[in-house]
Amino acid sequence: MTVARHITLTSFSGSITAGGTAQTALAANAKRKFLWLQNPPSSSENVSFDLDGTAVGDGTDITLEPGAAIGFDTAVPAGAVSVIAATTGTKFIVKEG
């Protein structure tokens, strides 16, 4: 039997403030039950996320192409989420529940 659970999501979406420089998108949260990371379809470049460190965009992070997303609803990372992209103003989507 599967039981659905209700999770309220809070958006921490934003845009890159300085191209090529990592920034914190979301603080660590030991009570996190859900995490969603997305590079919007309208983006023209990759966005990289690190789940408990500093994003560097060199292939060691989670790198999402435009339109790609990843969600965690089991084994949800509790660390701070860092994000990086090459261009200032590049948008990213981060949601936590």
PDB file of C-alpha atoms in Angstrom:
ATOM      1  CA  MET A   1       0.000   0.000   0.000  1.00  0.00           C
ATOM      2  CA  THR A   2       1.339   3.428  -0.944  1.00  0.00           C
ATOM      3  CA  VAL A   3       0.384   6.381   1.207  1.00  0.00           C
ATOM      4  CA  ALA A   4       0.709   9.837  -0.310  1.00  0.00           C
ATOM      5  CA  ARG A   5       2.101  12.557   1.903  1.00  0.00           C
ATOM      6  CA  HIS A   6       1.568  16.268   1.570  1.00  0.00           C
ATOM      7  CA  ILE A   7       4.693  18.395   1.409  1.00  0.00           C
ATOM      8  CA  THR A   8       4.636  22.158   1.276  1.00  0.00           C
ATOM      9  CA  LEU A   9       7.344  23.425  -1.076  1.00  0.00           C
ATOM     10  CA  THR A  10       9.281  26.630  -0.586  1.00  0.00           C
ATOM     11  CA  SER A  11      11.036  28.147  -3.573  1.00  0.00           C
ATOM     12  CA  PHE A  12      14.641  29.301  -3.294  1.00  0.00           C
ATOM     13  CA  SER A  13      14.913  29.950  -7.020  1.00  0.00           C
ATOM     14  CA  GLY A  14      16.963  32.837  -8.260  1.00  0.00           C
ATOM     15  CA  SER A  15      19.658  33.897 -10.665  1.00  0.00           C
ATOM     16  CA  ILE A  16      23.430  33.862 -10.709  1.00  0.00           C
ATOM     17  CA  THR A  17      24.750  37.069  -9.160  1.00  0.00           C
ATOM     18  CA  ALA A  18      28.300  36.770 -10.542  1.00  0.00           C
ATOM     19  CA  GLY A  19      29.007  34.496 -13.501  1.00  0.00           C
ATOM     20  CA  GLY A  20      31.611  31.826 -12.806  1.00  0.00           C
ATOM     21  CA  THR A  21      31.329  32.283  -9.026  1.00  0.00           C
ATOM     22  CA  ALA A  22      29.494  29.812  -6.784  1.00  0.00           C
ATOM     23  CA  GLN A  23      26.721  31.075  -4.549  1.00  0.00           C
ATOM     24  CA  THR A  24      24.588  29.470  -1.866  1.00  0.00           C
ATOM     25  CA  ALA A  25      21.083  28.811  -3.138  1.00  0.00           C
ATOM     26  CA  LEU A  26      19.805  27.032  -0.031  1.00  0.00           C
ATOM     27  CA  ALA A  27      21.083  26.667   3.538  1.00  0.00           C
ATOM     28  CA  ALA A  28      21.590  23.263   5.135  1.00  0.00           C
ATOM     29  CA  ASN A  29      18.435  21.790   6.678  1.00  0.00           C
ATOM     30  CA  ALA A  30      18.459  18.511   8.626  1.00  0.00           C
ATOM     31  CA  LYS A  31      14.622  18.386   8.425  1.00  0.00           C
ATOM     32  CA  ARG A  32      14.478  18.559   4.616  1.00  0.00           C
ATOM     33  CA  LYS A  33      12.039  15.965   3.188  1.00  0.00           C
ATOM     34  CA  PHE A  34      12.167  16.912  -0.507  1.00  0.00           C
ATOM     35  CA  LEU A  35      14.584  18.734  -2.788  1.00  0.00           C
ATOM     36  CA  TRP A  36      14.078  19.830  -6.419  1.00  0.00           C
ATOM     37  CA  LEU A  37      16.831  21.286  -8.625  1.00  0.00           C
ATOM     38  CA  GLN A  38      16.161  22.515 -12.146  1.00  0.00           C
ATOM     39  CA  ASN A  39      17.761  24.457 -14.948  1.00  0.00           C
ATOM     40  CA  PRO A  40      14.827  26.269 -16.604  1.00  0.00           C
ATOM     41  CA  PRO A  41      14.011  25.330 -20.228  1.00  0.00           C
ATOM     42  CA  SER A  42      14.557  28.956 -21.239  1.00  0.00           C
ATOM     43  CA  SER A  43      18.209  28.807 -20.142  1.00  0.00           C
ATOM     44  CA  SER A  44      20.953  28.885 -22.748  1.00  0.00           C
ATOM     45  CA  GLU A  45      23.676  27.252 -20.619  1.00  0.00           C
ATOM     46  CA  ASN A  46      24.302  24.510 -18.075  1.00  0.00           C
ATOM     47  CA  VAL A  47      23.827  25.102 -14.353  1.00  0.00           C
ATOM     48  CA  SER A  48      25.773  23.070 -11.754  1.00  0.00           C
ATOM     49  CA  PHE A  49      24.741  22.302  -8.180  1.00  0.00           C
ATOM     50  CA  ASP A  50      26.715  20.895  -5.243  1.00  0.00           C
ATOM     51  CA  LEU A  51      24.727  19.391  -2.376  1.00  0.00           C
ATOM     52  CA  ASP A  52      27.176  19.838   0.495  1.00  0.00           C
ATOM     53  CA  GLY A  53      30.094  21.926  -0.680  1.00  0.00           C
ATOM     54  CA  THR A  54      30.934  24.577  -3.218  1.00  0.00           C
ATOM     55  CA  ALA A  55      29.804  24.141  -6.820  1.00  0.00           C
ATOM     56  CA  VAL A  56      32.670  24.469  -9.286  1.00  0.00           C
ATOM     57  CA  GLY A  57      31.082  23.471 -12.610  1.00  0.00           C
ATOM     58  CA  ASP A  58      33.889  21.126 -13.608  1.00  0.00           C
ATOM     59  CA  GLY A  59      31.869  17.930 -13.903  1.00  0.00           C
ATOM     60  CA  THR A  60      32.185  16.931 -10.228  1.00  0.00           C
ATOM     61  CA  ASP A  61      28.839  18.564  -9.403  1.00  0.00           C
ATOM     62  CA  ILE A  62      25.307  17.803 -10.568  1.00  0.00           C
ATOM     63  CA  THR A  63      25.269  19.603 -13.913  1.00  0.00           C
ATOM     64  CA  LEU A  64      21.902  20.168 -15.565  1.00  0.00           C
ATOM     65  CA  GLU A  65      21.389  21.132 -19.184  1.00  0.00           C
ATOM     66  CA  PRO A  66      18.592  23.595 -20.033  1.00  0.00           C
ATOM     67  CA  GLY A  67      15.231  22.060 -19.104  1.00  0.00           C
ATOM     68  CA  ALA A  68      16.745  19.254 -17.002  1.00  0.00           C
ATOM     69  CA  ALA A  69      15.744  18.629 -13.384  1.00  0.00           C
ATOM     70  CA  ILE A  70      16.429  16.235 -10.536  1.00  0.00           C
ATOM     71  CA  GLY A  71      14.287  15.584  -7.485  1.00  0.00           C
ATOM     72  CA  PHE A  72      15.041  13.854  -4.201  1.00  0.00           C
ATOM     73  CA  ASP A  73      12.214  12.394  -2.126  1.00  0.00           C
ATOM     74  CA  THR A  74      14.141   9.562  -0.486  1.00  0.00           C
ATOM     75  CA  ALA A  75      17.683   9.859   0.855  1.00  0.00           C
ATOM     76  CA  VAL A  76      17.210  13.623   0.634  1.00  0.00           C
ATOM     77  CA  PRO A  77      20.467  15.601   0.957  1.00  0.00           C
ATOM     78  CA  ALA A  78      20.460  17.871   4.022  1.00  0.00           C
ATOM     79  CA  GLY A  79      23.527  19.989   3.217  1.00  0.00           C
ATOM     80  CA  ALA A  80      23.646  23.490   1.807  1.00  0.00           C
ATOM     81  CA  VAL A  81      23.010  23.731  -1.945  1.00  0.00           C
ATOM     82  CA  SER A  82      25.594  25.687  -3.927  1.00  0.00           C
ATOM     83  CA  VAL A  83      25.016  26.740  -7.541  1.00  0.00           C
ATOM     84  CA  ILE A  84      27.215  28.042 -10.346  1.00  0.00           C
ATOM     85  CA  ALA A  85      26.827  29.025 -13.999  1.00  0.00           C
ATOM     86  CA  ALA A  86      29.080  30.886 -16.395  1.00  0.00           C
ATOM     87  CA  THR A  87      26.884  33.939 -16.976  1.00  0.00           C
ATOM     88  CA  THR A  88      25.532  36.540 -14.549  1.00  0.00           C
ATOM     89  CA  GLY A  89      21.732  36.478 -14.557  1.00  0.00           C
ATOM     90  CA  THR A  90      21.362  32.780 -15.446  1.00  0.00           C
ATOM     91  CA  LYS A  91      18.262  31.508 -13.672  1.00  0.00           C
ATOM     92  CA  PHE A  92      17.991  28.361 -11.544  1.00  0.00           C
ATOM     93  CA  ILE A  93      15.158  26.645  -9.689  1.00  0.00           C
ATOM     94  CA  VAL A  94      15.543  25.193  -6.192  1.00  0.00           C
ATOM     95  CA  LYS A  95      12.578  23.995  -4.125  1.00  0.00           C
ATOM     96  CA  GLU A  96      12.593  22.448  -0.665  1.00  0.00           C
ATOM     97  CA  GLY A  97       9.951  20.661   1.321  1.00  0.00           C
TER      98      GLY A  97
END
